[in-house]
Short mmCIF file of N, CA and C in Angstrom, two decimals:
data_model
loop_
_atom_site.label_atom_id
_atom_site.label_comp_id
_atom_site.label_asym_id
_atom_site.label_seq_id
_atom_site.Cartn_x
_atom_site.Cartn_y
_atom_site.Cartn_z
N UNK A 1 -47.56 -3.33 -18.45
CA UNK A 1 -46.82 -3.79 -17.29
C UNK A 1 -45.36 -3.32 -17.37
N UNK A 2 -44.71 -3.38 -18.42
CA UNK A 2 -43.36 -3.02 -18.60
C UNK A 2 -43.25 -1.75 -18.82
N UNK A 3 -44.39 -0.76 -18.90
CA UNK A 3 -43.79 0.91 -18.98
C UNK A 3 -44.40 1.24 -17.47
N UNK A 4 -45.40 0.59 -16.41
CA UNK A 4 -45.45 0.87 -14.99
C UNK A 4 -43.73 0.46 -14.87
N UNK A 5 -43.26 -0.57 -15.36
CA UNK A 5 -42.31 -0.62 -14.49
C UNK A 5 -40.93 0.01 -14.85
N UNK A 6 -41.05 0.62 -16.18
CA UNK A 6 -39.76 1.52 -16.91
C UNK A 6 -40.34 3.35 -16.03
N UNK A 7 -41.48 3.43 -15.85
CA UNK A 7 -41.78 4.92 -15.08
C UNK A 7 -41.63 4.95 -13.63
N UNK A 8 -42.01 4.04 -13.29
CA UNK A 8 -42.53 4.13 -11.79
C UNK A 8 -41.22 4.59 -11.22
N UNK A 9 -41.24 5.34 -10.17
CA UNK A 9 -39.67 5.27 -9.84
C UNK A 9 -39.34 4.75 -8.45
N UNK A 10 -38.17 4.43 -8.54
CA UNK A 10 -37.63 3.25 -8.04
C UNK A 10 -36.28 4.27 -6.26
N UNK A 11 -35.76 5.01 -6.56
CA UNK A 11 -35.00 5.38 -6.21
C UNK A 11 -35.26 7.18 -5.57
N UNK A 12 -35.53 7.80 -3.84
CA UNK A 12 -36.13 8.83 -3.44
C UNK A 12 -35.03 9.67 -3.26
N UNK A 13 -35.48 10.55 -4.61
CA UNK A 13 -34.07 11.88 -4.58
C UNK A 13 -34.56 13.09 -3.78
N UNK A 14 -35.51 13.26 -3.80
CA UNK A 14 -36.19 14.48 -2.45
C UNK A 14 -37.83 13.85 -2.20
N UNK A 15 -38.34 14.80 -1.28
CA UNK A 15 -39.39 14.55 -0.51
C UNK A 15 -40.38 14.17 -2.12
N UNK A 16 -40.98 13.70 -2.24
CA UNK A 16 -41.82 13.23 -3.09
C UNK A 16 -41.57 13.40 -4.89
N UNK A 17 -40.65 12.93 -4.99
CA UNK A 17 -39.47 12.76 -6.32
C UNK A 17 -38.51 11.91 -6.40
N UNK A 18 -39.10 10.90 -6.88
CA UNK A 18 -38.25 9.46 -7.72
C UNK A 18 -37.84 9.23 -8.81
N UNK A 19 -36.66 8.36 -9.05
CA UNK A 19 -36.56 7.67 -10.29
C UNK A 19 -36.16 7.01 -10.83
N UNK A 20 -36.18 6.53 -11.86
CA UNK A 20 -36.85 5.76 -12.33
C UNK A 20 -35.97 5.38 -13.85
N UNK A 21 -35.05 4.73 -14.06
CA UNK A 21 -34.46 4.10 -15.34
C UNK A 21 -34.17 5.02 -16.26
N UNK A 22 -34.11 6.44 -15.84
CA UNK A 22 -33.68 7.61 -16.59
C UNK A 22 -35.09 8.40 -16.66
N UNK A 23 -35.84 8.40 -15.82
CA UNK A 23 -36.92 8.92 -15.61
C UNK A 23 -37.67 9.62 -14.08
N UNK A 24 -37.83 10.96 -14.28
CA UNK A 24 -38.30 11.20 -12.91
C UNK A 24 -39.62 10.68 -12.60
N UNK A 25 -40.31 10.62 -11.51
CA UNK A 25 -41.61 10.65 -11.35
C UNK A 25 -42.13 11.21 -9.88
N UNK A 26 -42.91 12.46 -10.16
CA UNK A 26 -43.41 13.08 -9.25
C UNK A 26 -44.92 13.45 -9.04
N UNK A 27 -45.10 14.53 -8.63
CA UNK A 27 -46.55 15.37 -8.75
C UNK A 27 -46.07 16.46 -8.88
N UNK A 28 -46.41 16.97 -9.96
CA UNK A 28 -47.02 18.70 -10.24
C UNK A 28 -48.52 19.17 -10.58
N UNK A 29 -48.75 20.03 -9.29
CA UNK A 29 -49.62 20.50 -8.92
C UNK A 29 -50.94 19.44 -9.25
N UNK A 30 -50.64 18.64 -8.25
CA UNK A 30 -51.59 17.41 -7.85
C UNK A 30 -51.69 15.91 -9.01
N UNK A 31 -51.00 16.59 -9.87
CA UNK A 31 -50.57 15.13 -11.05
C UNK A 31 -49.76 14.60 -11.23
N UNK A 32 -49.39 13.40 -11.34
CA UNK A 32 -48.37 12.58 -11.55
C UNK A 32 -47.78 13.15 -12.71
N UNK A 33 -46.66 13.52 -13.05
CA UNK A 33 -45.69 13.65 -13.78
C UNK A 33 -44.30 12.63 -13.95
N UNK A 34 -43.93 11.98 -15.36
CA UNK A 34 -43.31 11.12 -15.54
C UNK A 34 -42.37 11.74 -16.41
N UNK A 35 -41.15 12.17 -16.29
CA UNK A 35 -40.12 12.98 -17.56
C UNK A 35 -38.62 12.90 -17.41
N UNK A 36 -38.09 14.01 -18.14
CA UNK A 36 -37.01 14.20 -17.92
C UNK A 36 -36.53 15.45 -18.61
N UNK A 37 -35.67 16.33 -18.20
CA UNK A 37 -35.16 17.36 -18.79
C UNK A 37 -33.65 17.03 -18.92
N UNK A 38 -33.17 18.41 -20.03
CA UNK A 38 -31.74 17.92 -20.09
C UNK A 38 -31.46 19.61 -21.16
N UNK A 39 -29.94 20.08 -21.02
CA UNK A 39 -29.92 21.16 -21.11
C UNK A 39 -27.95 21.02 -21.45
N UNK A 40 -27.67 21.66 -22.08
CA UNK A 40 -26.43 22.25 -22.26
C UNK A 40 -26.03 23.52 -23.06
N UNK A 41 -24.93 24.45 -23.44
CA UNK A 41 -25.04 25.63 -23.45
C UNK A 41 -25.93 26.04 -25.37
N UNK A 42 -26.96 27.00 -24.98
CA UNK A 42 -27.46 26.93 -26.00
C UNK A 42 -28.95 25.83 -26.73
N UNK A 43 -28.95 24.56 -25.51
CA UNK A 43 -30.09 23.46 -25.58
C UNK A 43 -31.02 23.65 -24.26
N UNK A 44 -31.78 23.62 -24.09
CA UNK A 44 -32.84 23.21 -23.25
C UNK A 44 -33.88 22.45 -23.77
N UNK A 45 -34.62 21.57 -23.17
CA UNK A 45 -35.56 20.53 -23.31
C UNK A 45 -36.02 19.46 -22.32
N UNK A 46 -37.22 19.51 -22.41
CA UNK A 46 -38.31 19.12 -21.35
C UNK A 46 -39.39 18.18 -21.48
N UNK A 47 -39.18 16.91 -21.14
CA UNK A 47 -40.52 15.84 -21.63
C UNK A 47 -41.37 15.64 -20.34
N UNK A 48 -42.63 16.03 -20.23
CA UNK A 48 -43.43 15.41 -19.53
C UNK A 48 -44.85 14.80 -19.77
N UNK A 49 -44.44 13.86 -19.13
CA UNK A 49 -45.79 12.50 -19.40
C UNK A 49 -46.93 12.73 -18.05
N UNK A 50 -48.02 13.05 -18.38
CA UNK A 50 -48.99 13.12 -17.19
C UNK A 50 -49.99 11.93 -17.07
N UNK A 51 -49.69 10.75 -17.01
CA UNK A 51 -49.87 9.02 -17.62
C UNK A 51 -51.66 9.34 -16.89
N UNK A 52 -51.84 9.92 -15.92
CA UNK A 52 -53.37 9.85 -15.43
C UNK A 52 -54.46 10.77 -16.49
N UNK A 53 -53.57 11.92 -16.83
CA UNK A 53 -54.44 12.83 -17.61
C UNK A 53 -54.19 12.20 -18.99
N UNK A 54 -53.35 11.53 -19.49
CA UNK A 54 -52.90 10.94 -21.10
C UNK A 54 -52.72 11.96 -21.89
N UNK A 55 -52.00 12.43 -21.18
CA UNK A 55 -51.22 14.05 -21.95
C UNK A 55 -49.75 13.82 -21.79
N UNK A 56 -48.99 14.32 -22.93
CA UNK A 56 -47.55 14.52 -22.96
C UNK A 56 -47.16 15.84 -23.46
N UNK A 57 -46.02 16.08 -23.05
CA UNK A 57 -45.77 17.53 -23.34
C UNK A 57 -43.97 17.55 -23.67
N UNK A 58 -44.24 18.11 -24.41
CA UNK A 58 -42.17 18.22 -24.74
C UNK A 58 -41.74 19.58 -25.32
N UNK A 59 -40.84 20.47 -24.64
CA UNK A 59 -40.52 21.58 -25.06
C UNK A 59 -39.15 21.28 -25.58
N UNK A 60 -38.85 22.15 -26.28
CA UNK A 60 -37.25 21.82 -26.94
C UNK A 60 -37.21 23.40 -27.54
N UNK A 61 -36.05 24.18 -26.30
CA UNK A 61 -35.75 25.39 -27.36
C UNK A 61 -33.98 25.82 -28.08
N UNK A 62 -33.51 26.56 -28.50
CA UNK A 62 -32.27 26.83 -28.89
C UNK A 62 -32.11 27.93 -27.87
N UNK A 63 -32.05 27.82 -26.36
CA UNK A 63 -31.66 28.59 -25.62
C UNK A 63 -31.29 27.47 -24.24
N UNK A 64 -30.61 28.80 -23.31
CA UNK A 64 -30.14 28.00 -21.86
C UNK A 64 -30.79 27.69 -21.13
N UNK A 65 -31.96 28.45 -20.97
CA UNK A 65 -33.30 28.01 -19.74
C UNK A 65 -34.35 28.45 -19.87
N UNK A 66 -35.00 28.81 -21.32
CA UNK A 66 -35.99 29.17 -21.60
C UNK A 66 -37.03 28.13 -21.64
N UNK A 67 -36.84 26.48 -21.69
CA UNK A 67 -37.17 26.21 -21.60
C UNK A 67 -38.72 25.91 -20.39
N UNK A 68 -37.89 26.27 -19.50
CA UNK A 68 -38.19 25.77 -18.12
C UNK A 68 -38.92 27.40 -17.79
N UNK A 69 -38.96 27.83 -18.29
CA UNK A 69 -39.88 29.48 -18.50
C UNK A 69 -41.61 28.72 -19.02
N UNK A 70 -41.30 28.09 -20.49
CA UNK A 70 -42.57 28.13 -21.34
C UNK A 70 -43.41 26.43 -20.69
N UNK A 71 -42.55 25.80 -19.82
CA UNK A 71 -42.87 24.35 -19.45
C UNK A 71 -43.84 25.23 -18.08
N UNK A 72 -43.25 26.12 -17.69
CA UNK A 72 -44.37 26.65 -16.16
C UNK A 72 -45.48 26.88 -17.18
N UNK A 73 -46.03 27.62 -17.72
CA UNK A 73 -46.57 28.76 -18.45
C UNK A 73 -47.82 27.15 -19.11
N UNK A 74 -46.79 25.89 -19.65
CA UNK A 74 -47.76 25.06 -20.14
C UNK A 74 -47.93 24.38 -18.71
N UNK A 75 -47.64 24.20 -18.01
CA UNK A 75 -48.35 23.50 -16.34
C UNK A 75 -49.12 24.40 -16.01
N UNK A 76 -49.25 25.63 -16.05
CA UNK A 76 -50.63 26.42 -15.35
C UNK A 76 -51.73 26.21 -15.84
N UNK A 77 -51.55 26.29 -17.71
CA UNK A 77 -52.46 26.37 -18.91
C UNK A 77 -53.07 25.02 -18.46
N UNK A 78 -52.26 23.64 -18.24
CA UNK A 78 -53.04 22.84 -18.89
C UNK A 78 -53.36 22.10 -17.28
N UNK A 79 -52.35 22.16 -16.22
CA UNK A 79 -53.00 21.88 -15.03
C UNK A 79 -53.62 22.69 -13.62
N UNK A 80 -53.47 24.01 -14.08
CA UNK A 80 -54.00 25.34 -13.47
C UNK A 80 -55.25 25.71 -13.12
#
């Protein structure tokens, strides 16, 4: 009951993308996705929770946006 209500999101930042207590929650490519990214020069990193499939995924690289390169590459693989 208390992590529906720490994910769910609460607050509509674009057309079907909320959030949620420091948490987004959307759909990618037809799944609920629950995360957050965060990045500064030299960090990138990427948590996503797919709470229907009970899969989590977290990238963390020593670059600027490579991250968000190998996070597509694991959304095709694993929801493609």
């Amino acid at each position: 009951e208390m992590t529906d209500l720490l994910l769910e999101g609460k607050v509509e930042l674009n057309e079907g993308v909320k959030y949620a207590y420091g948490f987004f929650d959307r759909t990618v490519m037809g799944q609920r996705a629950v995360g957050h990214g965060g990045g500064f020069p030299g960090i990138c990193s990427i948590l996503a929770i797919y709470p229907d499939l009970e899969l989590t995924t977290v990238v963390l690289t020593n670059s600027d946006g490579d991250c968000l390169t190998v996070d597509e590459i694991i959304k095709e693989k694993l929801l493609g």
